XYZ file of N, CA and C in Angstrom:
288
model
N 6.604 18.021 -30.602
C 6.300 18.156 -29.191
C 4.849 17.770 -28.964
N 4.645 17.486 -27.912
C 3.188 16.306 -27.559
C 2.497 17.886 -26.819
N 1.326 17.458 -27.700
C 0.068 19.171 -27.935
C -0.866 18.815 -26.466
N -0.336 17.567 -25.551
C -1.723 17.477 -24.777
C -1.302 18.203 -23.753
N -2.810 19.338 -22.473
C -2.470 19.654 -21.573
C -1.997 18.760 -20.696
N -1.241 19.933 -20.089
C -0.430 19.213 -18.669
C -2.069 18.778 -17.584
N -2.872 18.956 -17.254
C -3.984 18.895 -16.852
C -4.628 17.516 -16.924
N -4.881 17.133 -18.484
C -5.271 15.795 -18.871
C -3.696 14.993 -18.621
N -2.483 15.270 -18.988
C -1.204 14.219 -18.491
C -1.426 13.607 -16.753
N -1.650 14.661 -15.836
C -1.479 14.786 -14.572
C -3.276 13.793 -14.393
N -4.188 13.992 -14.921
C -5.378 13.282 -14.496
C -4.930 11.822 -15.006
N -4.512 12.104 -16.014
C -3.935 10.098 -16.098
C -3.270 9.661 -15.311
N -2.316 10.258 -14.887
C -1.272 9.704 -14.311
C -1.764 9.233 -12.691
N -2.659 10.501 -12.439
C -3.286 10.389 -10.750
C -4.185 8.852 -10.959
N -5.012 8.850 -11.910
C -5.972 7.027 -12.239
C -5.306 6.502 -12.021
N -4.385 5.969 -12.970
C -3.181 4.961 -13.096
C -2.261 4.882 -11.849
N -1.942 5.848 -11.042
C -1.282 5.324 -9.720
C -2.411 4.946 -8.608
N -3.458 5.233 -8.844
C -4.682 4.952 -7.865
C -5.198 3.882 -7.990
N -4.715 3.259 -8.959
C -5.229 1.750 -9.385
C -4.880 0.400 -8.694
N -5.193 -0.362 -7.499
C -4.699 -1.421 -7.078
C -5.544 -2.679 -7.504
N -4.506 -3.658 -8.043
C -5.083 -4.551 -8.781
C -6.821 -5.635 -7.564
N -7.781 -6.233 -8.332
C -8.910 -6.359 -7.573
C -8.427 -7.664 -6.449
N -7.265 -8.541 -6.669
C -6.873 -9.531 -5.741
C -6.421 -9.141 -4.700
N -6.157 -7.475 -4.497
C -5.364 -6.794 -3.646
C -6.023 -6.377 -2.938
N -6.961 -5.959 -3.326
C -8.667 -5.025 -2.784
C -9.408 -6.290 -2.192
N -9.137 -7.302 -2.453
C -10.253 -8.382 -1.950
C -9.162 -8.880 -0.530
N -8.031 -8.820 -0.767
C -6.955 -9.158 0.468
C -7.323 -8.479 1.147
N -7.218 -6.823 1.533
C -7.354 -6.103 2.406
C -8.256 -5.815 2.797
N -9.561 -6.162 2.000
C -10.690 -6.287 2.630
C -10.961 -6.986 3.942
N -10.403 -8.121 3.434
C -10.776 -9.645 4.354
C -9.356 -9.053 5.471
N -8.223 -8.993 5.506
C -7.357 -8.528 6.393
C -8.156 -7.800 7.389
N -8.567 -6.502 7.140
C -9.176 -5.291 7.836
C -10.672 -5.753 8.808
N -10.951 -7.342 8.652
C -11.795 -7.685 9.116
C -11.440 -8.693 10.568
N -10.137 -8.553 10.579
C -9.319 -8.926 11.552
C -8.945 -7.737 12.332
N -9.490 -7.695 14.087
C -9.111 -6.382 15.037
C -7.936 -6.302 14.971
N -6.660 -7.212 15.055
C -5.366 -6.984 14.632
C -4.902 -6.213 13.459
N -5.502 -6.345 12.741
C -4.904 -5.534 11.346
C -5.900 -4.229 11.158
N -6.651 -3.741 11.781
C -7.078 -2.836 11.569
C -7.114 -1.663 12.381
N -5.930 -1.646 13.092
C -5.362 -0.517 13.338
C -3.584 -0.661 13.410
N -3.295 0.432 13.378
C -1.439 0.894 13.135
C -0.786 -0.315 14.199
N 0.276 -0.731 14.005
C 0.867 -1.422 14.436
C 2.002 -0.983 15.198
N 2.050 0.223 14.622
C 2.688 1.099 15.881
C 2.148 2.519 16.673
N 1.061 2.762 16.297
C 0.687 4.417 16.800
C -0.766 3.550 17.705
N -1.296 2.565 17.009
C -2.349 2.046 17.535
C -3.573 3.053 16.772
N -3.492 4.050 15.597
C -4.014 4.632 14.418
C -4.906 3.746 13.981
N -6.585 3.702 14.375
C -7.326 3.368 13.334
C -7.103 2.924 12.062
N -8.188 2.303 11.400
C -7.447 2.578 9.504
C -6.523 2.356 9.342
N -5.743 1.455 9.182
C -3.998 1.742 8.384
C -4.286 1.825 7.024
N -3.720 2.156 6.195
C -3.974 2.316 4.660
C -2.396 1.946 4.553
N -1.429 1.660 4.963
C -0.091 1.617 4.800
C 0.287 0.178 5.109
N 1.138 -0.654 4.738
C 1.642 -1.767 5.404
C 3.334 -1.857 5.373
N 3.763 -2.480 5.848
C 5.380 -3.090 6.041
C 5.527 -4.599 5.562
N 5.530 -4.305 4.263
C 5.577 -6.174 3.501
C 7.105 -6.760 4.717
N 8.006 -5.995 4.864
C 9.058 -6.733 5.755
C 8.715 -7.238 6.471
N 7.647 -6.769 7.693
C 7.105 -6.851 8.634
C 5.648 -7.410 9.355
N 5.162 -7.641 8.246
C 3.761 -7.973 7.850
C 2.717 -7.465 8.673
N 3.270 -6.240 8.660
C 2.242 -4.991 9.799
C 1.896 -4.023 8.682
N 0.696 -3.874 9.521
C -0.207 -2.624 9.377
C 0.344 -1.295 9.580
N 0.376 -0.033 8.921
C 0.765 1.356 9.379
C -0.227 2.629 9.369
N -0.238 3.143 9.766
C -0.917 5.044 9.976
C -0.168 5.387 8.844
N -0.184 6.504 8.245
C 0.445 7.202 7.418
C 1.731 7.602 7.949
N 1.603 8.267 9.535
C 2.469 8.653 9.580
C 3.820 7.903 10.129
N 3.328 6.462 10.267
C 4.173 5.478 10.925
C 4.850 5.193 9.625
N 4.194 4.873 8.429
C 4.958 4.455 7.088
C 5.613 5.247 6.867
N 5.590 6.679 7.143
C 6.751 7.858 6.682
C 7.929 7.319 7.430
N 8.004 6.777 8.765
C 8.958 6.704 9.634
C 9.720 4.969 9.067
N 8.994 4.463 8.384
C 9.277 3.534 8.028
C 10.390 3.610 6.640
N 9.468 4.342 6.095
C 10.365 4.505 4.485
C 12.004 5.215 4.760
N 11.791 5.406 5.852
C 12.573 6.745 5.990
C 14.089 5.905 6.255
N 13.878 4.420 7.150
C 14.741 3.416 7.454
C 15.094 2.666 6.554
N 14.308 2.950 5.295
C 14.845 2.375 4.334
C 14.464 0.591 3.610
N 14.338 0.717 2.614
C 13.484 -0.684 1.721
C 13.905 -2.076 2.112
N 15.712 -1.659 2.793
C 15.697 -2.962 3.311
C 15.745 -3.587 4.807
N 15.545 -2.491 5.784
C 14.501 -2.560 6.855
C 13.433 -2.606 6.842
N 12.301 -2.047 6.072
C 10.927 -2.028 6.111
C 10.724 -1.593 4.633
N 10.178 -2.938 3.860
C 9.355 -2.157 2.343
C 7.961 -1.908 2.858
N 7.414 -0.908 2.532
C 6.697 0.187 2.674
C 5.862 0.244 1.218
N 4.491 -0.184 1.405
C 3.456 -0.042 -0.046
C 2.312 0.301 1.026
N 1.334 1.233 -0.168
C 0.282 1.634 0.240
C -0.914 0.239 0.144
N -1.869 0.096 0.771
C -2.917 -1.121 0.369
C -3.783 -0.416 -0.292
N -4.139 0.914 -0.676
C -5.233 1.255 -1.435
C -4.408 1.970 -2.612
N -3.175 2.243 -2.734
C -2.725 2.957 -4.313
C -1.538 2.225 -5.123
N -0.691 1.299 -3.992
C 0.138 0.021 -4.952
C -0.536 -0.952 -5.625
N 0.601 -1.168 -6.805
C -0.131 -2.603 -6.789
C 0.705 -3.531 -6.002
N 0.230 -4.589 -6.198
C 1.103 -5.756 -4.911
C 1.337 -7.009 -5.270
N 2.040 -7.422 -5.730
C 2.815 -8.769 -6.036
C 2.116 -10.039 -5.023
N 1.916 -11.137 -6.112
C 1.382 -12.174 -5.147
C 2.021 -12.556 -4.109
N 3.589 -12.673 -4.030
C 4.449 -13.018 -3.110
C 4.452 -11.627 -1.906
N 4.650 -10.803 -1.792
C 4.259 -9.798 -1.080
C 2.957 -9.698 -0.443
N 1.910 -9.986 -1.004
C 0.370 -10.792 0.099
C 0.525 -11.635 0.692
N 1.587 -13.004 0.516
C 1.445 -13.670 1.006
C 2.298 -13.668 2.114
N 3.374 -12.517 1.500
C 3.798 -12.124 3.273
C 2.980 -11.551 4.077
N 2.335 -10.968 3.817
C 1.042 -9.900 4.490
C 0.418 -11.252 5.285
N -0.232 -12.132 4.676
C -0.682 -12.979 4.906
C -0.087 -13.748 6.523
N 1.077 -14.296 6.047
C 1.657 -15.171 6.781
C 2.257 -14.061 8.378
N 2.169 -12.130 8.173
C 2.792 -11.795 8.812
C 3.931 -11.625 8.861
Protein backbone atom coordinates (compact mmCIF):
# COMPACT_ATOMS: atom_id res chain seq x y z
CA UNK A 1 0.00 0.00 0.00
CA UNK A 2 1.39 3.54 -1.14
CA UNK A 3 2.80 5.23 2.50
CA UNK A 4 2.22 8.86 0.91
CA UNK A 5 -0.22 11.40 2.70
CA UNK A 6 -3.45 11.98 1.28
CA UNK A 7 -2.36 15.82 1.68
CA UNK A 8 0.82 15.65 -0.60
CA UNK A 9 -1.59 13.15 -3.28
CA UNK A 10 -4.35 16.00 -3.25
CA UNK A 11 -1.46 19.00 -3.61
CA UNK A 12 -0.30 17.17 -6.79
CA UNK A 13 -3.15 16.54 -8.17
CA UNK A 14 -4.59 20.37 -7.50
CA UNK A 15 -0.81 21.60 -9.73
CA UNK A 16 -1.37 19.21 -12.33
CA UNK A 17 -5.09 20.15 -13.02
CA UNK A 18 -4.11 23.90 -12.71
CA UNK A 19 -1.73 23.56 -15.37
CA UNK A 20 -2.75 25.09 -18.87
CA UNK A 21 -0.37 24.50 -21.48
CA UNK A 22 1.77 28.25 -22.32
CA UNK A 23 0.11 28.37 -26.17
CA UNK A 24 -3.15 28.47 -24.31
CA UNK A 25 -2.17 31.25 -21.85
CA UNK A 26 -0.75 33.30 -24.72
CA UNK A 27 -4.34 32.68 -26.73
CA UNK A 28 -6.37 34.00 -24.01
CA UNK A 29 -4.33 36.56 -23.30
CA UNK A 30 -4.49 38.15 -26.72
CA UNK A 31 -8.46 37.00 -26.91
CA UNK A 32 -9.28 38.98 -23.56
CA UNK A 33 -7.80 41.97 -25.30
CA UNK A 34 -10.73 42.00 -27.53
CA UNK A 35 -14.09 44.01 -25.69
CA UNK A 36 -16.03 41.11 -27.24
CA UNK A 37 -14.43 38.36 -25.50
CA UNK A 38 -14.00 39.81 -22.37
CA UNK A 39 -17.04 39.57 -20.91
CA UNK A 40 -19.83 36.48 -20.62
CA UNK A 41 -21.54 35.96 -23.65
CA UNK A 42 -24.48 35.40 -21.98
CA UNK A 43 -24.84 37.14 -18.41
CA UNK A 44 -22.71 40.06 -19.94
CA UNK A 45 -20.21 38.84 -16.55
CA UNK A 46 -16.94 40.59 -16.68
CA UNK A 47 -13.92 38.11 -16.82
CA UNK A 48 -15.09 34.95 -18.39
CA UNK A 49 -12.64 32.30 -17.29
CA UNK A 50 -15.02 29.69 -19.05
CA UNK A 51 -15.54 29.20 -22.83
CA UNK A 52 -17.99 27.09 -25.22
CA UNK A 53 -15.40 25.50 -27.82
CA UNK A 54 -19.06 24.62 -29.65
CA UNK A 55 -19.81 28.02 -29.65
CA UNK A 56 -16.78 29.98 -29.68
CA UNK A 57 -18.07 32.12 -26.72
CA UNK A 58 -16.91 33.35 -23.73
CA UNK A 59 -18.73 32.26 -20.22
CA UNK A 60 -19.17 33.51 -16.35
CA UNK A 61 -18.88 30.56 -14.29
CA UNK A 62 -22.14 30.46 -13.80
CA UNK A 63 -23.23 30.48 -17.49
CA UNK A 64 -20.72 27.37 -18.10
CA UNK A 65 -22.59 25.47 -15.30
CA UNK A 66 -25.75 26.04 -17.45
CA UNK A 67 -23.87 25.01 -20.30
CA UNK A 68 -22.35 21.69 -19.15
CA UNK A 69 -25.50 20.93 -17.86
CA UNK A 70 -26.93 20.71 -21.84
CA UNK A 71 -24.48 18.59 -22.39
CA UNK A 72 -20.85 18.06 -24.52
CA UNK A 73 -22.71 17.80 -27.53
CA UNK A 74 -24.57 21.06 -27.36
CA UNK A 75 -21.91 23.06 -25.75
CA UNK A 76 -18.20 21.60 -24.87
CA UNK A 77 -17.43 23.50 -21.96
CA UNK A 78 -13.36 23.96 -20.88
CA UNK A 79 -12.03 26.27 -18.45
CA UNK A 80 -9.25 28.92 -20.20
CA UNK A 81 -7.20 29.10 -17.04
CA UNK A 82 -7.28 25.15 -15.68
CA UNK A 83 -7.79 22.95 -19.16
CA UNK A 84 -5.53 22.13 -21.30
CA UNK A 85 -6.71 22.85 -24.92
CA UNK A 86 -6.11 21.15 -28.08
CA UNK A 87 -4.81 23.13 -31.05
CA UNK A 88 -7.96 22.42 -33.01
CA UNK A 89 -10.24 23.64 -30.20
CA UNK A 90 -8.28 27.34 -30.25
CA UNK A 91 -8.75 27.48 -33.42
CA UNK A 92 -12.33 27.21 -32.94
CA UNK A 93 -12.08 29.80 -30.25
CA UNK A 94 -10.35 31.63 -32.76
CA UNK A 95 -12.53 31.46 -35.77
CA UNK A 96 -15.70 31.72 -33.18
Amino acid sequence: RDQTPISEVVRVRVVCSAMVDLAAQQFFSKQQEDAHNSICADSGTAVPSWASVSHGIYLSIGASGIHRSLGVRTSFVQSTTMDSWKPLHLKMMELG
